[in-house]
Short mmCIF file of C-alpha atoms in Angstrom, two decimals:
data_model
loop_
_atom_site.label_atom_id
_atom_site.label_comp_id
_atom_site.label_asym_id
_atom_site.label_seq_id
_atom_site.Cartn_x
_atom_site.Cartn_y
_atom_site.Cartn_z
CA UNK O 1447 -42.59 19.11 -7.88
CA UNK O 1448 -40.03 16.57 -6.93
CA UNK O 1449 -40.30 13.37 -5.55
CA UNK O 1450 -39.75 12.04 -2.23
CA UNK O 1451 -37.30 8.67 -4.24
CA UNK O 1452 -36.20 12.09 -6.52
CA UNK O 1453 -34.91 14.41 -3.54
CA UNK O 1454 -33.62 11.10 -1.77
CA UNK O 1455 -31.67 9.98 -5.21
CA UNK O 1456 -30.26 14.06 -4.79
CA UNK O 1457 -29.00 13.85 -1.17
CA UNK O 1458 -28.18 10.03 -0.76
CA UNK O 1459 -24.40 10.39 -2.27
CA UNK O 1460 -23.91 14.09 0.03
CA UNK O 1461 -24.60 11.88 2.60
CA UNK O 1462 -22.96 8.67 1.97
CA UNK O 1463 -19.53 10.74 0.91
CA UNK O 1464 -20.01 11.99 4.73
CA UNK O 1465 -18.79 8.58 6.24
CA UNK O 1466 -16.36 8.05 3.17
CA UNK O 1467 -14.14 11.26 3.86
CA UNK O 1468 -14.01 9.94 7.68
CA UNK O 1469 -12.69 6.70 6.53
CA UNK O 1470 -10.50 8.44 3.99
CA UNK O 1471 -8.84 10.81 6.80
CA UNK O 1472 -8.69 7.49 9.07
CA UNK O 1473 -6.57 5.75 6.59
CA UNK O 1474 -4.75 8.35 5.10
CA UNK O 1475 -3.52 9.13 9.30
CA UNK O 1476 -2.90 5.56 9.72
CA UNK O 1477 -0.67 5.48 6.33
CA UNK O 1478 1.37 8.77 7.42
CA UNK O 1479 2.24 6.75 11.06
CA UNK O 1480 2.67 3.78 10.05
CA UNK O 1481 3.75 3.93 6.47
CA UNK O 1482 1.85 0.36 5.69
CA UNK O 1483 1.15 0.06 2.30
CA UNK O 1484 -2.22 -1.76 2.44
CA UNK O 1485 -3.10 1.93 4.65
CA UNK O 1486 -1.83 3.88 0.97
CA UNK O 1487 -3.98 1.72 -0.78
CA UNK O 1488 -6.92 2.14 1.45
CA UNK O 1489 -6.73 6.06 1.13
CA UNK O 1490 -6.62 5.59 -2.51
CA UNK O 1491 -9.91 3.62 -2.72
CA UNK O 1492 -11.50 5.97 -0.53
CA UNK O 1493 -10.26 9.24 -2.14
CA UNK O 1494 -11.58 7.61 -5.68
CA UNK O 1495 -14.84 6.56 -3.64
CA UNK O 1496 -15.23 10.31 -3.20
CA UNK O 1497 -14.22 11.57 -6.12
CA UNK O 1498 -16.72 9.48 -7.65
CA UNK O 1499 -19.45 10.61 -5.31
CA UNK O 1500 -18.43 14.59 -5.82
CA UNK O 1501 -19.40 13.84 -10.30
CA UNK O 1502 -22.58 11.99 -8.68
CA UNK O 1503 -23.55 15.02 -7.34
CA UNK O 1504 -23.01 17.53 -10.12
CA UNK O 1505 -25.10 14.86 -12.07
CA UNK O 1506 -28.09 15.49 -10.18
CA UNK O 1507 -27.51 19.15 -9.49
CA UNK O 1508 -27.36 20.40 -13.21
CA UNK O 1509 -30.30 20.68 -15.37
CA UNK O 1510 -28.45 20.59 -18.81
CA UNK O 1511 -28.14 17.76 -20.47
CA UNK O 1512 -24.87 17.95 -21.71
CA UNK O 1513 -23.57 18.50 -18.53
CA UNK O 1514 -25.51 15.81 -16.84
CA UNK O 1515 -24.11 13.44 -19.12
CA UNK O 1516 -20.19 13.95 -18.76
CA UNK O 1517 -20.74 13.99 -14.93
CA UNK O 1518 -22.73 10.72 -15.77
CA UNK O 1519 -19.32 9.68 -17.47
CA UNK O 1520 -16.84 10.91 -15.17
CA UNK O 1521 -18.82 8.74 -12.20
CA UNK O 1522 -18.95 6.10 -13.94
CA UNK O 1523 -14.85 6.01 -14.92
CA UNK O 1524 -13.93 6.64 -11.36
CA UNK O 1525 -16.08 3.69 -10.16
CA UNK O 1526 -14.57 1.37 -12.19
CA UNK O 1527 -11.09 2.88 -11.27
CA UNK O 1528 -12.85 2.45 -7.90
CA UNK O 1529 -13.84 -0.71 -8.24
CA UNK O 1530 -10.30 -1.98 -9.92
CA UNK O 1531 -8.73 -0.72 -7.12
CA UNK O 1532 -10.56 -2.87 -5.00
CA UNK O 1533 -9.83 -5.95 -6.97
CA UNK O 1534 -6.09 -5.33 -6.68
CA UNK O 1535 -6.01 -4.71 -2.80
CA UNK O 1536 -8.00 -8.05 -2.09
CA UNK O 1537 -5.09 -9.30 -4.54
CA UNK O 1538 -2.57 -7.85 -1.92
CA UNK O 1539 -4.08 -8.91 1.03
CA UNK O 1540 -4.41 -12.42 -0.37
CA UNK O 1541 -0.32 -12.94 -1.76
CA UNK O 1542 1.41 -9.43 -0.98
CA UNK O 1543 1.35 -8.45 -4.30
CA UNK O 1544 -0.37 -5.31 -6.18
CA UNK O 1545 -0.51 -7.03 -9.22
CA UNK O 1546 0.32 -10.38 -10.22
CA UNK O 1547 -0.45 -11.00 -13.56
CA UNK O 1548 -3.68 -13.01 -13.27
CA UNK O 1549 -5.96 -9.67 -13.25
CA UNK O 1550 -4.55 -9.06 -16.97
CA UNK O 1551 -8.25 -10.17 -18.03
CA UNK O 1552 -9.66 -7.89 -15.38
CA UNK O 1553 -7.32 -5.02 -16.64
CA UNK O 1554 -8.04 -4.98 -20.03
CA UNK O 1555 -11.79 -5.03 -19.57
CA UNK O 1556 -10.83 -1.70 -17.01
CA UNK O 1557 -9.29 -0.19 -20.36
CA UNK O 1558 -11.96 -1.40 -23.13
CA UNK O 1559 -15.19 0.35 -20.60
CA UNK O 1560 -12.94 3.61 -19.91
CA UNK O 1561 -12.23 3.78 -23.84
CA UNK O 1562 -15.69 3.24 -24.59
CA UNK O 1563 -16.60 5.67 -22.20
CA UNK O 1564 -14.57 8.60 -23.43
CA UNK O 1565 -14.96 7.33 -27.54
CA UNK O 1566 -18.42 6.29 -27.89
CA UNK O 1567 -20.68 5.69 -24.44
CA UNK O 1568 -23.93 5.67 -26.04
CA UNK O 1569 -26.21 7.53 -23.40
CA UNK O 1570 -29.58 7.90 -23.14
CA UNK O 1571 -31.00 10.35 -20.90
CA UNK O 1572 -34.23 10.89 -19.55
CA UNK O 1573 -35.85 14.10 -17.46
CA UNK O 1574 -37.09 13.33 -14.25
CA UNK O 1575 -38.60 15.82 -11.66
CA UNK O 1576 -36.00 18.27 -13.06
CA UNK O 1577 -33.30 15.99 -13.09
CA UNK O 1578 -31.45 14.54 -16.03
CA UNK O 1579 -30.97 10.56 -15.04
CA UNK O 1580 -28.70 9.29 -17.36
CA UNK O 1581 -27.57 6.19 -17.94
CA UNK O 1582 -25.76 3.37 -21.22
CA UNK O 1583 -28.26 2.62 -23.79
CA UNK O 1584 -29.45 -0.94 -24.58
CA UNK O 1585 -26.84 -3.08 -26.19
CA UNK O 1586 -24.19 -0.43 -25.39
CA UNK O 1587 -20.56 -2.27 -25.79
CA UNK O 1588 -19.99 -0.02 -22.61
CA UNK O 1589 -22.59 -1.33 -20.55
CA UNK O 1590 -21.49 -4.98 -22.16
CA UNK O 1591 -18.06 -4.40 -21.06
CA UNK O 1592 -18.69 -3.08 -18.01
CA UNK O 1593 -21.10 -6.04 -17.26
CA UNK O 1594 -18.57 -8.71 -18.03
CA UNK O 1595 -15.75 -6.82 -15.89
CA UNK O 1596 -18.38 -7.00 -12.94
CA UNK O 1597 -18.78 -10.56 -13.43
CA UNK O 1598 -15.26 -11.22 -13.75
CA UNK O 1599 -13.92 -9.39 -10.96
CA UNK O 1600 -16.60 -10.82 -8.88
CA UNK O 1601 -15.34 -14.64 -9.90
CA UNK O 1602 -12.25 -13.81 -9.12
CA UNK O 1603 -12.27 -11.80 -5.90
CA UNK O 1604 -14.47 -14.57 -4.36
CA UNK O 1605 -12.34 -17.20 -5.06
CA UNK O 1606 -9.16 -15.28 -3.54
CA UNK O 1607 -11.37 -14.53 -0.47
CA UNK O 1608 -12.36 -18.24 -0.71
CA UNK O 1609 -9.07 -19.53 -1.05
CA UNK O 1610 -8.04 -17.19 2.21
CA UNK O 1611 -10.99 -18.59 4.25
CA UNK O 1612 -9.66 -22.03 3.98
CA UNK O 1613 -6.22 -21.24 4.50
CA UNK O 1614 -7.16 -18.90 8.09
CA UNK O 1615 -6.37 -20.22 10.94
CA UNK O 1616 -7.79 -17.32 13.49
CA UNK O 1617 -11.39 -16.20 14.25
CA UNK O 1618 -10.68 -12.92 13.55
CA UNK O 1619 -8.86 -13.68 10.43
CA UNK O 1620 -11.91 -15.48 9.11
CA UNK O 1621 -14.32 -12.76 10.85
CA UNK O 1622 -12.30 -10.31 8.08
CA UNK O 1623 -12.55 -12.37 5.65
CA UNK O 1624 -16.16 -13.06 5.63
CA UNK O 1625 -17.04 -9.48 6.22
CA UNK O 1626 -14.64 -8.45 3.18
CA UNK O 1627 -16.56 -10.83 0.79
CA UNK O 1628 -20.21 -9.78 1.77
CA UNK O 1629 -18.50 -6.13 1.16
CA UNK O 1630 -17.10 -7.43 -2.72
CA UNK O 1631 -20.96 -9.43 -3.19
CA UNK O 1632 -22.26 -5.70 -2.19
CA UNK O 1633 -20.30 -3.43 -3.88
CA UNK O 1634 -18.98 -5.67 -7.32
CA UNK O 1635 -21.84 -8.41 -7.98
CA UNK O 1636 -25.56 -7.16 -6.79
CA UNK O 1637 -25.02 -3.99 -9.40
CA UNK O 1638 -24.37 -6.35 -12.08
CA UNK O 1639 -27.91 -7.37 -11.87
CA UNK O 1640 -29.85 -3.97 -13.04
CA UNK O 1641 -27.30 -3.67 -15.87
CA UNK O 1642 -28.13 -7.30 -17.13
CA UNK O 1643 -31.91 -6.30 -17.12
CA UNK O 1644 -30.98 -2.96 -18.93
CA UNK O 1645 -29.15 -4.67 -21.76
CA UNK O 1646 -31.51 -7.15 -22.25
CA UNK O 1647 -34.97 -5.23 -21.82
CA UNK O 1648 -33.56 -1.52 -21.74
CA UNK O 1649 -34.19 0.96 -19.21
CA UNK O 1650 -37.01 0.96 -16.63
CA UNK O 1651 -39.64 3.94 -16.58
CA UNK O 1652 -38.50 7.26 -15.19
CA UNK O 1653 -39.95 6.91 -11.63
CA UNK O 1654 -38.48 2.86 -11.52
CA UNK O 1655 -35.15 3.86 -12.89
CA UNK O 1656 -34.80 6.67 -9.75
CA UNK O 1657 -35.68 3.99 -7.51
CA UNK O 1658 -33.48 1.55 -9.03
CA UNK O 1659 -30.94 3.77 -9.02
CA UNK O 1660 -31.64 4.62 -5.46
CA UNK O 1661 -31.41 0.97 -4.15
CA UNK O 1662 -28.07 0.37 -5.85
CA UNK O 1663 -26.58 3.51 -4.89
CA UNK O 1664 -27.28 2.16 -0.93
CA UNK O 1665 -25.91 -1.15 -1.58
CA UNK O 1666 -23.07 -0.12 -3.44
CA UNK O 1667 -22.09 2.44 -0.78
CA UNK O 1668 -23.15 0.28 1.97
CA UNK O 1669 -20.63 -2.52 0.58
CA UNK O 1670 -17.73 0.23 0.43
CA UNK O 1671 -18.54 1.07 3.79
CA UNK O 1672 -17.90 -2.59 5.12
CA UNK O 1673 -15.26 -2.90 3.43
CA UNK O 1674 -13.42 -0.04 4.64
CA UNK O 1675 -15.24 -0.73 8.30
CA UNK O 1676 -13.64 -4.29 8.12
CA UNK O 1677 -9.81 -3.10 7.34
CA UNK O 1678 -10.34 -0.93 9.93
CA UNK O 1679 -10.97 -2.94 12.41
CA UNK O 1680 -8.14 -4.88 11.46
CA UNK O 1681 -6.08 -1.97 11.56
CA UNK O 1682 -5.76 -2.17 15.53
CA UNK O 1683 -3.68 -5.59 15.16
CA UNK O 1684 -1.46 -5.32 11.54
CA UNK O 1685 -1.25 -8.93 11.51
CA UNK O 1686 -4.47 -9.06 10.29
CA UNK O 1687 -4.66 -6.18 7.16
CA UNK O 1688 -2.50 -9.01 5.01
CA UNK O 1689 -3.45 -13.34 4.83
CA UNK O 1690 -0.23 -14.12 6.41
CA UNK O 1691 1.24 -17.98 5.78
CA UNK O 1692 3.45 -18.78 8.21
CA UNK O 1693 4.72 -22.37 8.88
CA UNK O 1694 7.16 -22.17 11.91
CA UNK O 1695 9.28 -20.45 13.81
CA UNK O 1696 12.76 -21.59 15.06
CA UNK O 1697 15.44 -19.83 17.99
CA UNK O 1698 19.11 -21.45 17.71
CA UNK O 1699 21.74 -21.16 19.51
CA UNK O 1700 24.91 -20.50 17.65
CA UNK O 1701 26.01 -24.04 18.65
CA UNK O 1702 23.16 -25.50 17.25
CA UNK O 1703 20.69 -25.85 20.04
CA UNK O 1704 17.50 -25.53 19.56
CA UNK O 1705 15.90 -23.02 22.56
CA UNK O 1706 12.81 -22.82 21.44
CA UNK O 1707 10.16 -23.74 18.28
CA UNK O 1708 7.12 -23.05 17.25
CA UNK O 1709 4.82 -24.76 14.36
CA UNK O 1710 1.78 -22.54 13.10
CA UNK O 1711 0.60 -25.63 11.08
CA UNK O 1712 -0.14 -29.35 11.80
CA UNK O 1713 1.47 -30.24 9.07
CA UNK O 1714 5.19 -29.51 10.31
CA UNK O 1715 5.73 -32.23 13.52
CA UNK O 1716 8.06 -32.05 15.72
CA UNK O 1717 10.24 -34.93 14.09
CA UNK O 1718 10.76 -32.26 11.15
CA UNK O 1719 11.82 -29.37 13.50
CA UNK O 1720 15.12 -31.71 14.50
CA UNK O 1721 15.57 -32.76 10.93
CA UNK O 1722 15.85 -28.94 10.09
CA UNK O 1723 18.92 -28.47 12.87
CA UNK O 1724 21.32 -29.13 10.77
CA UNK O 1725 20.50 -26.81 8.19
CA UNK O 1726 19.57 -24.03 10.33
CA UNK O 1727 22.83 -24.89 12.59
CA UNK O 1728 24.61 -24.82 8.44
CA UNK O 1729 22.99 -21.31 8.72
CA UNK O 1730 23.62 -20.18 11.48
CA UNK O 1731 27.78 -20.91 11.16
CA UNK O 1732 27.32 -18.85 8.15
CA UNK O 1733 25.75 -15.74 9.63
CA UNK O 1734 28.71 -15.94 12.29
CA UNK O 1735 31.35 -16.64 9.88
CA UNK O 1736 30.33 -13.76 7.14
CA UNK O 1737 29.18 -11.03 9.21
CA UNK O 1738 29.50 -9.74 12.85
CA UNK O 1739 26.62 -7.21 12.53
CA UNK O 1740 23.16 -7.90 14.74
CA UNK O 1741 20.14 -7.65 13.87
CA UNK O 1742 20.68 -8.34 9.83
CA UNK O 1743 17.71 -10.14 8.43
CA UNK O 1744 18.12 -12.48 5.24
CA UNK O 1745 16.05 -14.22 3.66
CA UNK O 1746 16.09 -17.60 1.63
CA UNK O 1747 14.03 -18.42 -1.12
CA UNK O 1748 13.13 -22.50 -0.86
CA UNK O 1749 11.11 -23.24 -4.52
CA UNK O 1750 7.61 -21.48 -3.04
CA UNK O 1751 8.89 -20.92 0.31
CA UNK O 1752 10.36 -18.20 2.22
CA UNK O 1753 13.43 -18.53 4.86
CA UNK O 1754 13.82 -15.49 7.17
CA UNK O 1755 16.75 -15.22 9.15
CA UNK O 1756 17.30 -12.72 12.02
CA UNK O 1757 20.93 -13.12 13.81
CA UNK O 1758 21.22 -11.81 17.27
CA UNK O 1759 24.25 -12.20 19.24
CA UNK O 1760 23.55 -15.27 21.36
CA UNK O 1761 21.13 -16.83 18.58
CA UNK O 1762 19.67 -16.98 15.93
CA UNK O 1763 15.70 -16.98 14.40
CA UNK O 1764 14.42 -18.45 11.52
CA UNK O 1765 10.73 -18.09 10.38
CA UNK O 1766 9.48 -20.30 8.01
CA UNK O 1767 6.68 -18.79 5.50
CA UNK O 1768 4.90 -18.51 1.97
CA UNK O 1769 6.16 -15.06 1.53
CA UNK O 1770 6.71 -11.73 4.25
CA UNK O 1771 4.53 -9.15 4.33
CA UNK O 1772 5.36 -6.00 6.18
CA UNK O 1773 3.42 -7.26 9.05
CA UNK O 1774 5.38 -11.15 9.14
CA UNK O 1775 8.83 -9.20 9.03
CA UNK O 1776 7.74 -6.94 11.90
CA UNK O 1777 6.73 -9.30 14.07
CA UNK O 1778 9.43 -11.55 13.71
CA UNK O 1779 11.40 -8.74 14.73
CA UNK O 1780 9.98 -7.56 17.39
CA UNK O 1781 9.90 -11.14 18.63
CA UNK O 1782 14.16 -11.48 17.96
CA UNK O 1783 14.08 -8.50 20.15
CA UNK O 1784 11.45 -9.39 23.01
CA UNK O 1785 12.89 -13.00 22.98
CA UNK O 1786 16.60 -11.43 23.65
CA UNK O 1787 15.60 -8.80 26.33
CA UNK O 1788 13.67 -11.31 28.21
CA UNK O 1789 15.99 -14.47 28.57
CA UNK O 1790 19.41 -12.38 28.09
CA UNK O 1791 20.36 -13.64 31.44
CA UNK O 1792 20.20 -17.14 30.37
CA UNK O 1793 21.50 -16.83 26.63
CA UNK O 1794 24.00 -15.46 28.46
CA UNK O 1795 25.15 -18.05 30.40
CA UNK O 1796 23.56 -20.93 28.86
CA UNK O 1797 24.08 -24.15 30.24
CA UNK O 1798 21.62 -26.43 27.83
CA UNK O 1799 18.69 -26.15 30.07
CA UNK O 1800 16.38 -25.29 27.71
CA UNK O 1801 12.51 -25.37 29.37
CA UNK O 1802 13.04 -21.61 30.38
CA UNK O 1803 12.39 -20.78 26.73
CA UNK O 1804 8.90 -22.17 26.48
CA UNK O 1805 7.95 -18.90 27.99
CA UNK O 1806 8.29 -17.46 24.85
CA UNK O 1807 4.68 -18.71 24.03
CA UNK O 1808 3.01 -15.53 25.24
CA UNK O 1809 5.53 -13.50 22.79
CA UNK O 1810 4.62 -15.67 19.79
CA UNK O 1811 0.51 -15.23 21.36
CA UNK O 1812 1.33 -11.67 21.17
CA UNK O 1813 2.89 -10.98 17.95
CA UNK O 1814 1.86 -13.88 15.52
CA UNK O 1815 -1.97 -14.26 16.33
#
């Protein structure tokens, strides 16, 4: 007769795959409408979140052992692809970019516990109320592997997220933050913990290793879950699904007036804005000289800096940043656009008055917070 932990161990992952396909779909809708890449990436961690789950199952629904083992395996490989994944979209969100080059550690540790997995995993398996719990043997170079890549990851993801949290500047930007790294603590480092103990003493008893099993399955999951809770709560304003780094923001006239500025940082004063009006002014001629389209943005690398230029016909917006994300190039945009449709009358026939434009606080409110 099965236990109450056995039976629980059996329907935890049907279960916990429930609110995983829902957050899947979610995504997956939002990627389709929006096309946002940190959406794509999103459905991909959720689809290998399932996937992973689906193996789970068959692990504790067959009663051979053979079988139990490769969907033992096959879990295992997609929650490392799972967990990878993870690594490289808090890598996104942090500097816009998939991969950078600093998870090469982190990716060849993903390659050496997939290898070992498929060459030599070194499994020992155990029948338990009719169910084959498998799991890596004792010194396993698998389960060593696989320990080091959670440690790793977990150093690393916590100091991106830690990095971020300094650098935030909004409540709800540090609100995501914090929730993403008690998600990573969740889901990457607590599991680390039973494998230590495994390699060093070796597997508990039968009716332990169920409920150990049990536990981490729930905190795993439930770290997932925040995860994917936390983007999408962030979903609702896109500012927020990337760290954004944004300096100031600048509206020229063509004859080199400033209309209207905006500094995101106490480090820029306002002394530095009216140093800049020559070289946006430089700009600016430029735009007018080379092109006569509207609308065209450019953008100007300065060392580890990012210039973005939008030319409209009356002026001209520059936005000051680290690097754009798909979210900083939208809303400067849409704020070249709202800024034109709502003073038109007076970039029309400016006369160097100039206080009008400090109006376009609520539009910068709107868009860049």
């Amino acid at each position: 007769m099965q236990t109450i932990e056995s039976q629980i161990l059996f329907l935890s992952p049907i279960i916990l795959s429930i609110a995983s396909i829902v957050l899947f779909l979610l995504f997956l809708q939002k990627a389709i409408k929006t096309k946002q890449k940190m959406f794509y990436y999103l459905t991909i961690l959720f689809f290998l979140h399932i996937i992973s789950r689906v193996f789970q199952i068959g692990q504790y629904t067959v009663n051979v052992q053979n079988r139990a083992e490769l969907s033992f395996i096959l879990t295992q490989m997609f929650h490392i692809l799972l967990l990878y994944t993870l690594v490289l979209i808090l890598e996104f969100y942090s500097q816009n970019l998939l991969f950078s080059g600093k998870e090469t550690i982190i990716s060849v540790l993903v390659f050496l516990v997939i290898g070992g997995m498929i060459s030599s995993p070194n499994l020992e398996s155990e029948l338990v109320d009719g169910r084959y719990i498998v799991n890596f043997a004792a010194l396993s170079p698998v389960l060593f592997f696989q320990i080091v890549f959670y440690i790793v990851a977990s150093i690393w993801t916590s100091y991106l997220l830690y990095t971020n949290r300094k650098a935030a500047h909004m409540n709800r930007q540090k609100i995501l933050i914090i929730l993403l790294f008690f998600g990573m603590i969740l889901t990457i480092f607590i599991p680390t913990i039973p494998n230590v103990i495994t390699e060093i003493f070796g597997r508990p008893p039968g009716r332990s290793l169920i409920l150990t099993l049990l536990v981490m399955l729930i905190i795993e999951n439930t770290g997932i879950l925040i995860i994917g809770i936390a983007f999408y709560w962030a979903s609702k304003n896109p500012w927020l699904l990337q760290q954004q780094r944004v300096y100031l923001l600048v509206v020229y006239s063509h004859d080199g007036v400033e209309l209207y500025s905006k500094t995101f940082t106490e480090k820029i004063s306002k002394d530095d804005v009216l140093l800049l009006s020559g070289g946006f002014t430089a700009i600016g001629n430029l735009f007018k000289e080379a092109t006569d389209a509207e609308g065209g943005i450019k953008a100007i690398l300065l060392e580890d800096k990012e210039l973005r230029i939008i030319n409209k016909k009356y002026f001209f917006s520059a936005l000051l940043c680290d690097y754009s994300t798909q979210a900083t190039k939208e809303a400067h945009q849409q704020f070249s656009e709202e800024f034109e449709s709502t003073f038109k009358p007076y970039l029309k026939q400016f006369s160097g008055e100039v206080s009008v434009f400090r109006k376009a606080d609520s539009i910068v409110d709107n868009l860049f917070y």
